[in-house]
XYZ file of C-alpha atoms in Angstrom:
89
model
C 118.019 130.400 74.857
C 115.070 132.098 76.532
C 111.657 130.866 75.494
C 108.963 133.520 75.717
C 105.255 132.695 75.652
C 104.227 134.695 72.597
C 100.508 134.046 73.127
C 100.196 136.289 76.185
C 97.574 139.053 75.850
C 99.856 141.899 76.973
C 101.927 141.347 73.798
C 98.974 142.392 71.602
C 99.256 145.921 72.999
C 102.985 146.032 73.747
C 103.212 149.567 72.338
C 101.283 150.762 75.425
C 104.328 150.049 77.614
C 107.650 151.835 77.902
C 110.946 150.025 77.459
C 111.439 149.282 81.161
C 107.908 147.925 81.555
C 108.447 145.683 78.515
C 111.660 144.345 80.055
C 109.744 143.334 83.168
C 106.823 141.862 81.238
C 109.173 139.886 79.003
C 111.064 138.550 82.017
C 107.742 137.354 83.448
C 106.734 135.770 80.123
C 109.215 132.900 80.157
C 107.400 129.631 79.398
C 109.183 127.694 82.140
C 109.227 130.252 84.970
C 105.876 131.719 86.022
C 107.365 133.487 89.059
C 110.501 135.591 89.499
C 112.157 136.952 92.620
C 113.014 140.635 92.810
C 116.737 139.817 92.548
C 116.111 137.639 89.506
C 114.018 140.355 87.830
C 116.772 142.875 88.461
C 119.389 140.568 86.945
C 117.276 139.843 83.871
C 116.035 143.384 83.216
C 119.282 145.097 84.264
C 117.235 147.921 85.764
C 118.478 149.866 88.755
C 116.676 148.776 91.955
C 114.716 152.034 92.316
C 113.620 151.990 88.662
C 112.607 148.327 88.878
C 110.550 148.892 92.018
C 108.830 151.957 90.529
C 107.946 150.209 87.254
C 106.911 147.025 89.055
C 104.613 149.036 91.345
C 102.970 150.588 88.279
C 102.411 147.170 86.689
C 100.961 145.914 89.983
C 98.551 148.897 90.076
C 97.501 148.159 86.482
C 96.846 144.550 87.592
C 99.143 143.104 84.967
C 101.562 141.744 87.570
C 100.826 140.104 90.905
C 102.997 139.480 93.904
C 103.305 136.662 96.391
C 105.751 135.331 98.955
C 108.148 132.426 98.427
C 109.057 130.677 101.682
C 111.760 128.078 101.157
C 112.330 125.894 104.208
C 115.904 126.906 104.862
C 115.921 130.636 104.050
C 113.932 133.787 104.703
C 110.739 134.553 102.809
C 111.188 136.510 99.581
C 108.726 138.430 97.402
C 108.024 136.899 93.980
C 106.193 138.292 90.965
C 104.248 136.848 88.055
C 101.833 137.844 85.304
C 98.167 137.958 86.335
C 97.050 136.577 82.970
C 99.012 133.374 83.499
C 96.618 132.374 86.306
C 93.954 131.682 83.713
C 95.983 129.168 81.745
């Protein structure tokens, strides 16, 4: 069962987001996982790659989502994404 952090601020104005944006925000709201790879976000949200990238770019511009790079020792670097508001917790 997925455990969502229901205390996140974005949830208090969830009606401001369309369905695809909510899928992304919910995927990034899991209590255990603060970061998600692009592949993982696509699997969770079930959005087409182009739609995911477009919606993710909008959430990045709105400064709700941030990006970083995950560099595991044995594989190539991959972009990861998380909620900006989770930095302050």
